[in-house]
Tab-separated table of C-alpha atoms and ligand atoms in Angstrom:
chain	number	residue	atom	x	y	z
A	1	MET	CA	62.797	-95.088	14.355
A	2	HIS	CA	59.732	-97.197	13.664
A	3	LEU	CA	57.978	-96.967	10.376
A	4	GLY	CA	54.476	-98.025	9.184
A	5	TYR	CA	52.619	-97.593	5.903
A	6	ASP	CA	49.037	-96.301	5.909
A	7	PHE	CA	47.126	-97.520	2.834
A	8	SER	CA	43.818	-96.077	3.954
A	9	TYR	CA	43.409	-93.564	1.156
A	10	SER	CA	45.304	-95.431	-1.687
A	11	HIS	CA	42.081	-96.179	-3.695
A	12	MET	CA	40.256	-92.859	-2.741
A	13	ALA	CA	39.940	-89.235	-3.586
A	14	GLY	CA	41.575	-89.426	-7.098
A	15	ARG	CA	44.629	-91.365	-5.828
A	16	TRP	CA	43.725	-94.495	-7.638
A	17	ARG	CA	44.088	-93.110	-11.021
A	18	MET	CA	47.335	-91.338	-10.654
A	19	PRO	CA	50.190	-92.744	-12.530
A	20	GLY	CA	51.724	-95.744	-10.872
A	21	ALA	CA	48.561	-96.468	-8.869
A	22	TRP	CA	46.768	-99.775	-8.869
A	23	PRO	CA	48.432	-100.826	-12.188
A	24	GLY	CA	46.118	-103.579	-13.687
A	25	HIS	CA	44.057	-103.726	-10.545
A	26	ILE	CA	40.679	-102.133	-9.156
A	27	PHE	CA	39.864	-101.876	-5.517
A	28	PRO	CA	39.421	-104.384	-3.698
A	29	ASP	CA	41.612	-106.779	-5.818
A	30	ILE	CA	43.342	-108.803	-3.231
A	31	GLU	CA	46.302	-109.250	-5.364
A	32	MET	CA	46.966	-105.660	-5.086
A	33	PHE	CA	47.023	-105.942	-1.293
A	34	GLU	CA	49.255	-108.940	-1.283
A	35	GLU	CA	51.775	-107.077	-3.574
A	36	MET	CA	51.634	-104.132	-1.298
A	37	ALA	CA	52.306	-106.341	1.747
A	38	ARG	CA	55.361	-107.876	-0.058
A	39	ILE	CA	56.802	-104.408	-0.912
A	40	ALA	CA	56.312	-103.158	2.626
A	41	GLU	CA	58.146	-106.212	4.037
A	42	ARG	CA	60.970	-105.713	1.533
A	43	GLY	CA	61.321	-102.259	3.232
A	44	MET	CA	61.236	-104.077	6.690
A	45	LEU	CA	58.520	-101.729	7.893
A	46	ASP	CA	56.931	-102.498	11.186
A	47	LEU	CA	53.371	-102.541	10.025
A	48	ILE	CA	50.864	-101.859	7.248
A	49	PHE	CA	47.836	-99.928	8.597
A	50	SER	CA	44.605	-98.759	7.471
A	51	GLY	CA	41.967	-96.600	9.170
A	52	ASP	CA	38.238	-97.348	8.652
A	53	GLY	CA	34.841	-95.876	8.794
A	54	THR	CA	31.412	-97.663	8.438
A	55	GLY	CA	29.256	-95.037	6.852
A	56	VAL	CA	29.068	-93.330	3.540
A	57	PRO	CA	29.830	-89.413	3.870
A	58	ASP	CA	26.570	-87.652	3.398
A	59	THR	CA	27.302	-84.453	5.426
A	60	TRP	CA	28.193	-82.136	2.296
A	61	ARG	CA	24.917	-80.816	0.917
A	62	GLY	CA	23.120	-83.416	3.133
A	63	ASN	CA	23.554	-86.264	0.679
A	64	ARG	CA	26.211	-88.875	-0.396
A	65	ASP	CA	26.356	-88.007	-4.057
A	66	ALA	CA	29.712	-86.287	-4.049
A	67	ALA	CA	31.230	-89.052	-1.912
A	68	VAL	CA	30.071	-91.722	-4.221
A	69	GLU	CA	30.898	-89.877	-7.441
A	70	TRP	CA	34.394	-89.037	-6.503
A	71	GLY	CA	35.235	-91.813	-4.160
A	72	VAL	CA	35.525	-89.794	-0.838
A	73	ASN	CA	36.050	-92.041	2.124
A	74	TRP	CA	33.997	-94.669	-0.042
A	75	PRO	CA	34.137	-97.415	-0.903
A	76	ARG	CA	35.548	-99.275	1.972
A	77	GLN	CA	35.667	-102.901	3.176
A	78	ASP	CA	36.230	-104.728	6.570
A	79	LEU	CA	39.988	-105.093	7.005
A	80	ASN	CA	40.265	-108.367	8.624
A	81	PRO	CA	40.098	-110.814	5.560
A	82	ILE	CA	42.486	-108.482	3.869
A	83	ALA	CA	44.933	-108.654	6.693
A	84	VAL	CA	44.621	-112.441	6.644
A	85	ALA	CA	45.380	-112.544	2.887
A	86	MET	CA	48.461	-110.241	3.227
A	87	SER	CA	49.789	-112.315	6.057
A	88	ARG	CA	49.862	-115.445	3.987
A	89	VAL	CA	52.332	-113.881	1.541
A	90	THR	CA	54.601	-112.446	4.174
A	91	ARG	CA	56.409	-113.501	7.473
A	92	HIS	CA	57.355	-110.502	9.580
A	93	ILE	CA	55.364	-107.405	8.860
A	94	GLY	CA	52.458	-106.433	11.161
A	95	PHE	CA	48.810	-105.399	10.292
A	96	GLY	CA	47.025	-102.575	11.930
A	97	LEU	CA	43.249	-102.671	11.826
A	98	THR	CA	40.757	-100.091	12.989
A	99	TYR	CA	37.605	-100.842	14.874
A	100	SER	CA	35.284	-98.533	16.732
A	101	SER	CA	34.658	-99.095	20.578
A	102	THR	CA	31.480	-97.026	20.136
A	103	PHE	CA	29.770	-99.599	17.852
A	104	MET	CA	31.591	-102.899	18.390
A	105	HIS	CA	31.139	-105.242	21.183
A	106	PRO	CA	34.317	-106.120	23.125
A	107	TYR	CA	33.644	-109.871	23.396
A	108	TYR	CA	33.247	-110.184	19.561
A	109	THR	CA	36.288	-107.838	18.970
A	110	ALA	CA	38.545	-109.579	21.522
A	111	ARG	CA	37.661	-112.879	19.996
A	112	LEU	CA	38.331	-111.679	16.385
A	113	MET	CA	41.675	-110.194	17.353
A	114	ASN	CA	42.646	-113.441	19.096
A	115	SER	CA	41.781	-115.335	15.826
A	116	LEU	CA	43.766	-112.852	13.697
A	117	ASP	CA	46.748	-113.069	16.023
A	118	HIS	CA	46.754	-116.793	15.629
A	119	LEU	CA	46.436	-116.682	11.803
A	120	THR	CA	49.178	-114.127	11.423
A	121	ARG	CA	51.394	-115.718	14.093
A	122	GLY	CA	51.368	-112.612	16.440
A	123	ARG	CA	51.276	-109.790	13.887
A	124	ILE	CA	48.138	-107.931	14.712
A	125	ALA	CA	47.509	-104.453	16.014
A	126	MET	CA	44.139	-102.865	16.771
A	127	ASN	CA	43.593	-99.118	16.326
A	128	LEU	CA	40.587	-98.240	18.569
A	129	VAL	CA	38.562	-95.295	17.503
A	130	THR	CA	35.592	-93.633	18.992
A	131	SER	CA	34.033	-92.559	15.637
A	132	THR	CA	33.313	-88.917	15.032
A	133	ARG	CA	30.956	-89.218	12.112
A	134	ARG	CA	27.229	-89.220	12.177
A	135	SER	CA	26.837	-91.424	9.006
A	136	ASP	CA	28.874	-94.220	10.700
A	137	ALA	CA	26.805	-93.949	14.000
A	138	ALA	CA	23.486	-94.062	11.958
A	139	ASN	CA	24.256	-97.621	11.005
A	140	PHE	CA	24.420	-98.757	14.541
A	141	GLY	CA	21.210	-97.463	16.066
A	142	PHE	CA	22.324	-93.898	17.059
A	143	ASP	CA	20.135	-90.918	16.067
A	144	GLU	CA	22.989	-88.645	17.289
A	145	LEU	CA	26.714	-89.041	18.172
A	146	MET	CA	27.332	-90.194	21.660
A	147	GLU	CA	28.754	-87.396	23.728
A	148	HIS	CA	32.562	-86.999	23.046
A	149	GLY	CA	33.569	-87.641	26.787
A	150	ALA	CA	31.283	-90.684	27.026
A	151	ARG	CA	32.711	-92.146	23.861
A	152	TYR	CA	36.064	-92.127	25.590
A	153	ASP	CA	34.662	-93.521	28.885
A	154	ARG	CA	33.338	-96.370	26.739
A	155	MET	CA	36.624	-96.971	25.010
A	156	GLU	CA	38.281	-97.322	28.272
A	157	GLU	CA	35.852	-99.811	29.607
A	158	PHE	CA	35.893	-101.601	26.201
A	159	THR	CA	39.698	-101.907	26.654
A	160	ASP	CA	39.302	-103.323	30.228
A	161	VAL	CA	37.083	-105.939	28.894
A	162	CYS	CA	39.188	-106.916	26.047
A	163	ARG	CA	42.293	-107.165	28.165
A	164	ALA	CA	40.513	-109.151	30.687
A	165	LEU	CA	39.250	-111.624	28.012
A	166	TRP	CA	42.725	-111.884	26.450
A	167	ASP	CA	44.107	-112.691	29.757
A	168	SER	CA	41.320	-115.221	30.671
A	169	ALA	CA	43.418	-118.073	29.230
A	170	GLU	CA	46.852	-118.267	30.672
A	171	PRO	CA	49.665	-118.649	28.107
A	172	ASP	CA	50.177	-122.332	29.050
A	173	ALA	CA	46.497	-123.147	29.322
A	174	MET	CA	46.653	-125.531	26.285
A	175	LEU	CA	47.785	-129.143	26.738
A	176	TRP	CA	46.903	-131.037	23.607
A	177	ASP	CA	48.322	-134.044	25.360
A	178	ARG	CA	47.874	-136.973	22.848
A	179	ALA	CA	48.715	-139.555	25.548
A	180	THR	CA	46.050	-138.486	28.138
A	181	GLY	CA	43.604	-136.706	25.750
A	182	ARG	CA	43.615	-133.718	27.961
A	183	VAL	CA	43.051	-130.447	25.920
A	184	GLY	CA	43.379	-127.683	28.312
A	185	ASP	CA	44.073	-127.109	31.910
A	186	PRO	CA	40.951	-125.888	33.764
A	187	ARG	CA	42.999	-124.233	36.485
A	188	LYS	CA	44.342	-121.832	33.732
A	189	ILE	CA	41.069	-120.625	32.293
A	190	HIS	CA	39.532	-117.817	34.252
A	191	ASP	CA	36.256	-115.989	34.452
A	192	VAL	CA	36.040	-112.170	33.705
A	193	HIS	CA	32.747	-111.300	35.404
A	194	HIS	CA	32.843	-107.703	34.134
A	195	HIS	CA	29.841	-105.580	35.087
A	196	GLY	CA	30.316	-102.096	34.071
A	197	GLN	CA	28.683	-98.958	32.929
A	198	PHE	CA	28.478	-100.074	29.200
A	199	PHE	CA	29.197	-103.739	29.275
A	200	LYS	CA	28.291	-107.000	31.055
A	201	VAL	CA	30.659	-109.822	30.148
A	202	ASP	CA	31.263	-113.215	32.038
A	203	GLY	CA	34.063	-114.738	30.008
A	204	PRO	CA	36.229	-116.601	29.464
A	205	LEU	CA	37.154	-116.102	25.946
A	206	ASN	CA	36.601	-119.539	24.475
A	207	THR	CA	39.860	-119.513	22.368
A	208	PRO	CA	43.378	-120.531	23.014
A	209	PRO	CA	45.817	-117.831	24.114
A	210	SER	CA	47.368	-116.195	21.046
A	211	PRO	CA	51.019	-115.563	20.162
A	212	GLN	CA	51.085	-112.124	21.370
A	213	GLY	CA	48.552	-112.762	24.296
A	214	ARG	CA	47.207	-109.282	23.633
A	215	PRO	CA	47.471	-107.684	20.195
A	216	VAL	CA	49.320	-104.363	20.035
A	217	LEU	CA	46.801	-101.465	20.941
A	218	ILE	CA	47.013	-98.253	19.088
A	219	GLN	CA	44.888	-95.121	19.690
A	220	ALA	CA	44.823	-91.767	17.949
A	221	GLY	CA	42.985	-89.326	20.313
A	222	GLY	CA	44.075	-85.748	19.872
A	223	SER	CA	41.821	-83.859	22.241
A	224	PRO	CA	42.639	-83.581	25.999
A	225	ARG	CA	40.177	-86.411	26.763
A	226	GLY	CA	41.422	-88.508	23.774
A	227	ILE	CA	45.006	-88.080	25.012
A	228	ARG	CA	43.987	-89.323	28.395
A	229	ALA	CA	42.376	-92.344	26.830
A	230	SER	CA	45.619	-92.889	24.665
A	231	ALA	CA	47.526	-92.963	27.900
A	232	TYR	CA	45.014	-95.651	29.338
A	233	VAL	CA	44.493	-97.778	26.234
A	234	ALA	CA	47.532	-97.586	23.964
A	235	ASP	CA	50.685	-99.504	23.768
A	236	HIS	CA	51.564	-97.141	20.864
A	237	VAL	CA	49.980	-93.961	19.916
A	238	PHE	CA	49.087	-92.597	16.518
A	239	GLY	CA	49.458	-88.898	15.967
A	240	ALA	CA	48.051	-86.468	13.271
A	241	ASP	CA	50.112	-84.836	10.633
A	242	MET	CA	50.035	-81.440	12.325
A	243	ALA	CA	52.654	-78.736	12.243
A	244	LEU	CA	55.697	-79.655	14.393
A	245	PRO	CA	54.934	-77.328	17.256
A	246	LEU	CA	51.406	-78.953	17.648
A	247	GLN	CA	53.047	-82.442	17.609
A	248	ILE	CA	55.501	-81.348	20.247
A	249	ARG	CA	52.588	-80.031	22.274
A	250	GLN	CA	50.764	-83.471	22.000
A	251	ARG	CA	53.826	-85.391	22.931
A	252	LYS	CA	54.068	-83.280	26.165
A	253	ALA	CA	50.563	-83.811	27.003
A	254	LEU	CA	50.787	-87.474	26.361
A	255	ASP	CA	53.736	-87.755	28.619
A	256	GLU	CA	51.894	-86.057	31.519
A	257	ALA	CA	48.923	-88.250	31.056
A	258	LEU	CA	51.110	-91.313	31.110
A	259	VAL	CA	52.897	-90.114	34.341
A	260	ALA	CA	49.539	-89.446	35.935
A	261	LEU	CA	48.666	-93.225	35.228
A	262	GLY	CA	52.040	-94.463	36.607
A	263	ARG	CA	53.302	-95.452	33.089
A	264	ASP	CA	56.734	-94.739	31.747
A	265	PRO	CA	56.558	-92.233	28.839
A	266	GLU	CA	59.797	-93.559	27.527
A	267	LYS	CA	58.052	-96.775	26.654
A	268	VAL	CA	55.109	-95.320	24.655
A	269	GLY	CA	56.050	-94.059	21.201
A	270	ILE	CA	53.990	-91.971	18.913
A	271	LEU	CA	53.725	-92.988	15.236
A	272	TRP	CA	53.182	-89.627	13.434
A	273	GLN	CA	51.069	-89.618	10.427
A	274	THR	CA	53.253	-88.492	7.713
A	275	PRO	CA	51.923	-87.966	4.183
A	276	MET	CA	54.924	-88.246	1.694
A	277	VAL	CA	56.080	-88.487	-1.857
A	278	VAL	CA	59.752	-89.712	-2.320
A	279	ALA	CA	61.376	-89.569	-5.785
A	280	GLU	CA	64.784	-89.571	-7.368
A	281	THR	CA	64.459	-85.655	-7.638
A	282	ARG	CA	62.630	-83.154	-5.687
A	283	GLY	CA	61.028	-81.677	-8.798
A	284	GLU	CA	59.470	-85.007	-9.629
A	285	ALA	CA	58.110	-85.515	-6.240
A	286	VAL	CA	56.507	-82.156	-6.021
A	287	ALA	CA	55.097	-82.431	-9.601
A	288	ARG	CA	53.385	-85.642	-8.552
A	289	LEU	CA	51.809	-83.969	-5.438
A	290	ASP	CA	50.599	-81.116	-7.565
A	291	GLN	CA	49.226	-83.559	-10.114
A	292	LEU	CA	46.900	-84.880	-7.244
A	293	MET	CA	46.041	-81.280	-6.077
A	294	GLN	CA	44.560	-80.686	-9.665
A	295	ALA	CA	42.787	-84.123	-9.789
A	296	LEU	CA	40.348	-83.404	-7.015
A	297	PRO	CA	36.995	-81.651	-7.918
A	298	ASP	CA	35.559	-79.028	-5.577
A	299	GLU	CA	32.707	-81.245	-4.712
A	300	ALA	CA	35.038	-83.969	-3.487
A	301	VAL	CA	36.875	-81.506	-1.335
A	302	GLY	CA	33.566	-80.355	0.154
A	303	ALA	CA	32.576	-83.815	0.836
A	304	TYR	CA	35.937	-84.693	2.456
A	305	LEU	CA	35.988	-81.700	4.685
A	306	SER	CA	32.389	-81.928	5.672
A	307	TYR	CA	32.486	-85.519	6.685
A	308	ASN	CA	35.543	-85.279	8.719
A	309	SER	CA	34.324	-82.172	10.554
A	310	GLY	CA	30.779	-83.259	10.983
A	311	TYR	CA	29.563	-80.007	9.529
A	312	ASP	CA	27.962	-79.152	6.044
A	313	PHE	CA	30.410	-76.582	4.632
A	314	SER	CA	28.080	-76.075	1.667
A	315	ARG	CA	26.067	-73.924	3.988
A	316	LEU	CA	28.878	-71.493	4.921
A	317	PRO	CA	27.988	-67.852	4.459
A	318	GLU	CA	30.118	-65.659	2.247
A	319	ARG	CA	32.100	-64.425	5.177
A	320	PHE	CA	32.297	-65.966	8.783
A	321	SER	CA	34.317	-66.179	11.930
A	322	LEU	CA	36.591	-69.180	12.350
A	323	ARG	CA	36.102	-69.220	16.168
A	324	GLU	CA	32.292	-69.298	15.821
A	325	LEU	CA	32.360	-71.965	13.238
A	326	HIS	CA	34.766	-74.093	15.348
A	327	GLN	CA	32.648	-73.707	18.459
A	328	GLU	CA	29.403	-74.891	16.619
A	329	ILE	CA	31.228	-77.978	15.348
A	330	ILE	CA	32.438	-78.734	18.935
A	331	ALA	CA	28.976	-78.406	20.339
A	332	SER	CA	27.833	-81.063	17.842
A	333	GLN	CA	30.027	-83.727	19.681
A	334	ALA	CA	32.404	-84.067	16.495
A	335	SER	CA	36.035	-83.839	17.600
A	336	PRO	CA	37.418	-80.468	18.757
A	337	MET	CA	40.668	-81.484	16.825
A	338	GLY	CA	41.264	-81.845	13.004
A	339	PHE	CA	40.933	-79.287	10.272
A	340	LEU	CA	39.213	-76.456	12.037
A	341	HIS	CA	41.687	-76.652	15.010
A	342	GLU	CA	44.787	-76.722	12.818
A	343	LEU	CA	43.466	-73.916	10.609
A	344	SER	CA	42.825	-71.838	13.705
A	345	GLU	CA	46.305	-72.365	14.704
A	346	LYS	CA	47.608	-71.428	11.348
A	347	VAL	CA	45.733	-68.337	10.654
A	348	GLY	CA	44.438	-67.288	14.206
A	349	ALA	CA	41.096	-68.276	15.688
A	350	ALA	CA	39.898	-64.684	15.606
A	351	THR	CA	40.288	-64.532	11.801
A	352	GLU	CA	37.242	-63.859	9.588
A	353	LEU	CA	37.485	-65.957	6.370
A	354	THR	CA	35.553	-65.744	3.029
A	355	ARG	CA	34.154	-69.032	1.607
A	356	ALA	CA	36.649	-68.961	-1.171
A	357	GLU	CA	39.596	-68.599	1.288
A	358	PHE	CA	38.251	-71.357	3.349
A	359	PHE	CA	37.899	-73.768	0.441
A	360	GLU	CA	41.426	-72.892	-0.755
A	361	HIS	CA	42.726	-74.023	2.716
A	362	GLY	CA	40.457	-77.105	2.530
A	363	ARG	CA	41.687	-78.163	-0.824
A	364	ARG	CA	45.285	-78.294	0.631
A	365	GLU	CA	44.009	-80.181	3.707
A	366	ALA	CA	42.015	-82.618	1.610
A	367	ILE	CA	45.263	-83.935	0.082
A	368	ASN	CA	47.519	-83.073	3.080
A	369	TYR	CA	49.342	-80.676	0.768
A	370	ASP	CA	51.004	-78.610	3.465
A	371	THR	CA	52.105	-81.594	5.613
A	372	THR	CA	53.216	-83.864	2.880
A	373	MET	CA	56.987	-84.360	2.793
A	374	ALA	CA	57.811	-84.439	-1.026
A	375	GLY	CA	61.396	-84.657	-2.063
A	376	THR	CA	64.452	-86.947	-2.325
A	377	ALA	CA	65.236	-89.675	0.170
A	378	ALA	CA	67.933	-87.539	1.642
A	379	GLU	CA	65.623	-84.546	2.105
A	380	ILE	CA	62.882	-86.639	3.679
A	381	ALA	CA	65.285	-88.406	5.887
A	382	ASP	CA	66.547	-84.968	7.139
A	383	ARG	CA	62.931	-83.836	8.066
A	384	LEU	CA	62.025	-87.190	9.658
A	385	GLU	CA	65.152	-87.143	11.896
A	386	GLU	CA	64.338	-83.531	12.822
A	387	ALA	CA	60.709	-84.339	13.788
A	388	PHE	CA	61.898	-87.673	15.521
A	389	GLU	CA	64.260	-85.678	17.848
A	390	ALA	CA	61.905	-82.834	18.437
A	391	THR	CA	59.142	-85.170	19.595
A	392	GLY	CA	61.202	-87.173	22.021
A	393	SER	CA	62.888	-89.742	19.860
A	394	ARG	CA	60.147	-92.479	20.602
A	395	GLY	CA	57.988	-94.111	18.043
A	396	GLY	CA	58.445	-92.940	14.429
A	397	PHE	CA	56.181	-92.421	11.464
A	398	MET	CA	53.199	-93.722	9.663
A	399	LEU	CA	54.071	-92.966	6.067
A	400	GLY	CA	50.908	-92.630	4.059
A	401	HIS	CA	48.414	-90.683	2.035
A	402	THR	CA	50.790	-91.157	-0.721
A	403	VAL	CA	49.819	-90.200	-4.245
A	404	SER	CA	50.152	-93.622	-5.821
A	405	MET	CA	50.169	-96.979	-4.363
A	406	PRO	CA	52.272	-98.887	-5.001
A	407	LEU	CA	54.747	-96.600	-6.640
A	408	ASP	CA	55.265	-94.468	-3.456
A	409	LEU	CA	55.508	-97.482	-1.384
A	410	ILE	CA	58.257	-98.838	-3.734
A	411	GLY	CA	60.033	-95.544	-3.191
A	412	ILE	CA	59.783	-95.919	0.495
A	413	ALA	CA	61.132	-99.380	0.453
A	414	ASP	CA	63.889	-98.860	-2.122
A	415	LEU	CA	64.917	-95.117	-1.622
A	416	LEU	CA	63.974	-93.910	1.859
A	417	VAL	CA	64.481	-96.972	3.994
A	418	PRO	CA	68.119	-97.553	2.554
A	419	GLU	CA	68.787	-93.852	3.357
A	420	LEU	CA	67.562	-94.242	6.792
A	421	GLN	CA	69.596	-97.448	7.398
A	422	ARG	CA	72.688	-95.668	6.173
A	423	ARG	CA	72.206	-93.252	8.853
A	424	GLY	CA	71.704	-95.909	11.391
A	425	ARG	CA	68.077	-94.842	12.106
A	426	PHE	CA	66.328	-97.970	10.962
A	427	ARG	CA	66.525	-101.819	11.239
A	428	THR	CA	68.538	-103.900	8.772
A	429	GLU	CA	66.601	-107.037	9.690
A	430	TYR	CA	63.541	-107.862	11.611
A	431	THR	CA	64.729	-109.227	15.015
A	432	GLY	CA	61.357	-110.096	16.892
A	433	ARG	CA	59.062	-112.798	16.167
A	434	THR	CA	55.882	-110.860	16.792
A	435	LEU	CA	54.675	-107.364	16.014
A	436	ARG	CA	54.818	-106.544	19.702
A	437	GLU	CA	58.562	-107.550	19.748
A	438	ASN	CA	59.435	-105.556	16.628
A	439	LEU	CA	57.491	-102.415	17.448
A	440	LEU	CA	57.472	-102.266	21.293
A	441	GLU	CA	60.464	-104.100	22.392
A	442	SER	CA	63.400	-103.324	19.824
B	1	FMN	C1	46.331	-90.583	12.311
B	1	FMN	C2	44.942	-90.697	12.641
B	1	FMN	C3	44.283	-91.775	12.195
B	1	FMN	C4	42.790	-91.890	12.451
B	1	FMN	N1	42.219	-92.906	12.029
B	1	FMN	C5	40.705	-92.884	12.195
B	1	FMN	C6	40.036	-93.933	11.574
B	1	FMN	O1	40.435	-94.742	10.767
B	1	FMN	N2	38.752	-93.961	11.850
B	1	FMN	C7	38.134	-93.061	12.707
B	1	FMN	O2	36.954	-93.083	12.921
B	1	FMN	N3	38.931	-92.036	13.259
B	1	FMN	C8	40.186	-92.046	13.044
B	1	FMN	N4	40.882	-91.057	13.569
B	1	FMN	C9	40.371	-90.107	14.592
B	1	FMN	C10	40.804	-90.226	16.019
B	1	FMN	O3	40.505	-91.568	16.540
B	1	FMN	C11	40.419	-89.117	16.804
B	1	FMN	O4	38.961	-89.268	17.035
B	1	FMN	C12	40.797	-87.741	16.505
B	1	FMN	O5	42.201	-87.830	16.573
B	1	FMN	C13	40.282	-86.690	17.280
B	1	FMN	O6	40.557	-86.729	18.623
B	1	FMN	P1	39.566	-86.912	19.702
B	1	FMN	O7	38.575	-88.013	19.401
B	1	FMN	O8	40.367	-86.909	20.954
B	1	FMN	O9	38.704	-85.618	19.676
B	1	FMN	C14	42.302	-90.885	13.257
B	1	FMN	C15	43.057	-89.917	13.829
B	1	FMN	C16	44.378	-89.604	13.376
B	1	FMN	C17	45.161	-88.560	14.122
């Protein structure tokens, strides 16, 4: 089993003020991130990860007030300097950073990842997203979201360019020969000459080849087109915290997409997003989750749901059809997956809901209430083992959306990991030199 820790939401939506969260620190104090990295490495996790977005949520009521007031997907910072700082106080753990193939340029991104891979000595993963949110797109020159399928066409081409750039310097291209003064071998540096639909890049990358050559690529598409892109792009896939039958369905769809591309499904794992709270007793874990549930004002719930679905739910009528609402969201080029999809699966797409019922489900969604594993280490280990086997025993879990960071991360490192080790499910030492070796090759 592989394990990561997702710290994306640790300072947002009420979590930052829960007992045991950010003690003596305020976001984005780098000392807190360094401490987090040390704890995660004590637990021998594969990687620490953060998602990202580059806009301020402003879908709810058509303005950003609730997001700013209650810290909903705001504030955020670019992850790369934070990863560098964390890498300086650790030796083994990897770092997963999120960038958008819709907004970034592949030359800049490939070069940045190469530099980070050098600085961390081969511990970088990049999570590529297409960005499903209008407020993000508005900062990069778009009036509307690019069409869903076109976003994935661009992601695949973006990946082609990055790969060609990372391969443009062969692993032994550098000489640094003090006797002769020769720095590089010109025969081992290659052009790229990419002329595609979205990008025109000559190459080569003007950097030395990095420890991993190519950083580990992660991708979290959930729609049929997104899953096809996962099969093309990803070394390792990232999956949503859906009900187990939906995860089994995604695993099957990914396997088919991988086979269609001639890739071996046994070699491509999925890290399932897994919100969790582990404590000495089940009662304590559930009480902590309930406390977070109470801490979130209605306005924050509305801002969170509206941003993620790309639809202003403040405009919902008193009573409406779930199917019609979902169709409207899909037509706007936001993702067909996510909350509405999962709610339709749960209560039936044909259901009519009242506003009050919708927001009750929404509050649970906003803190991942139904998908959070809250309990003792033994109880959580049982559920992880069950989910691991049901989804093909490849990959593992991205533990996250915890109530309090670092308290819950300490629970992961000191309670859950030893339990999984006792069961022979998790490493007892890092065996690889790089993230690629630890996550993909062992
Ligand atoms: C676990 C997980 C993490 C994600 N992280 C981000 C993120 O940080 N930023 C972002 O814009 N999208 C993020 N997404 C959205 C996905 O990249 C993707 O758009 C989503 O799963 C919907 O699938 P689709 O694009 O195939 O419709 C994440 C999705 C999942 C399941």
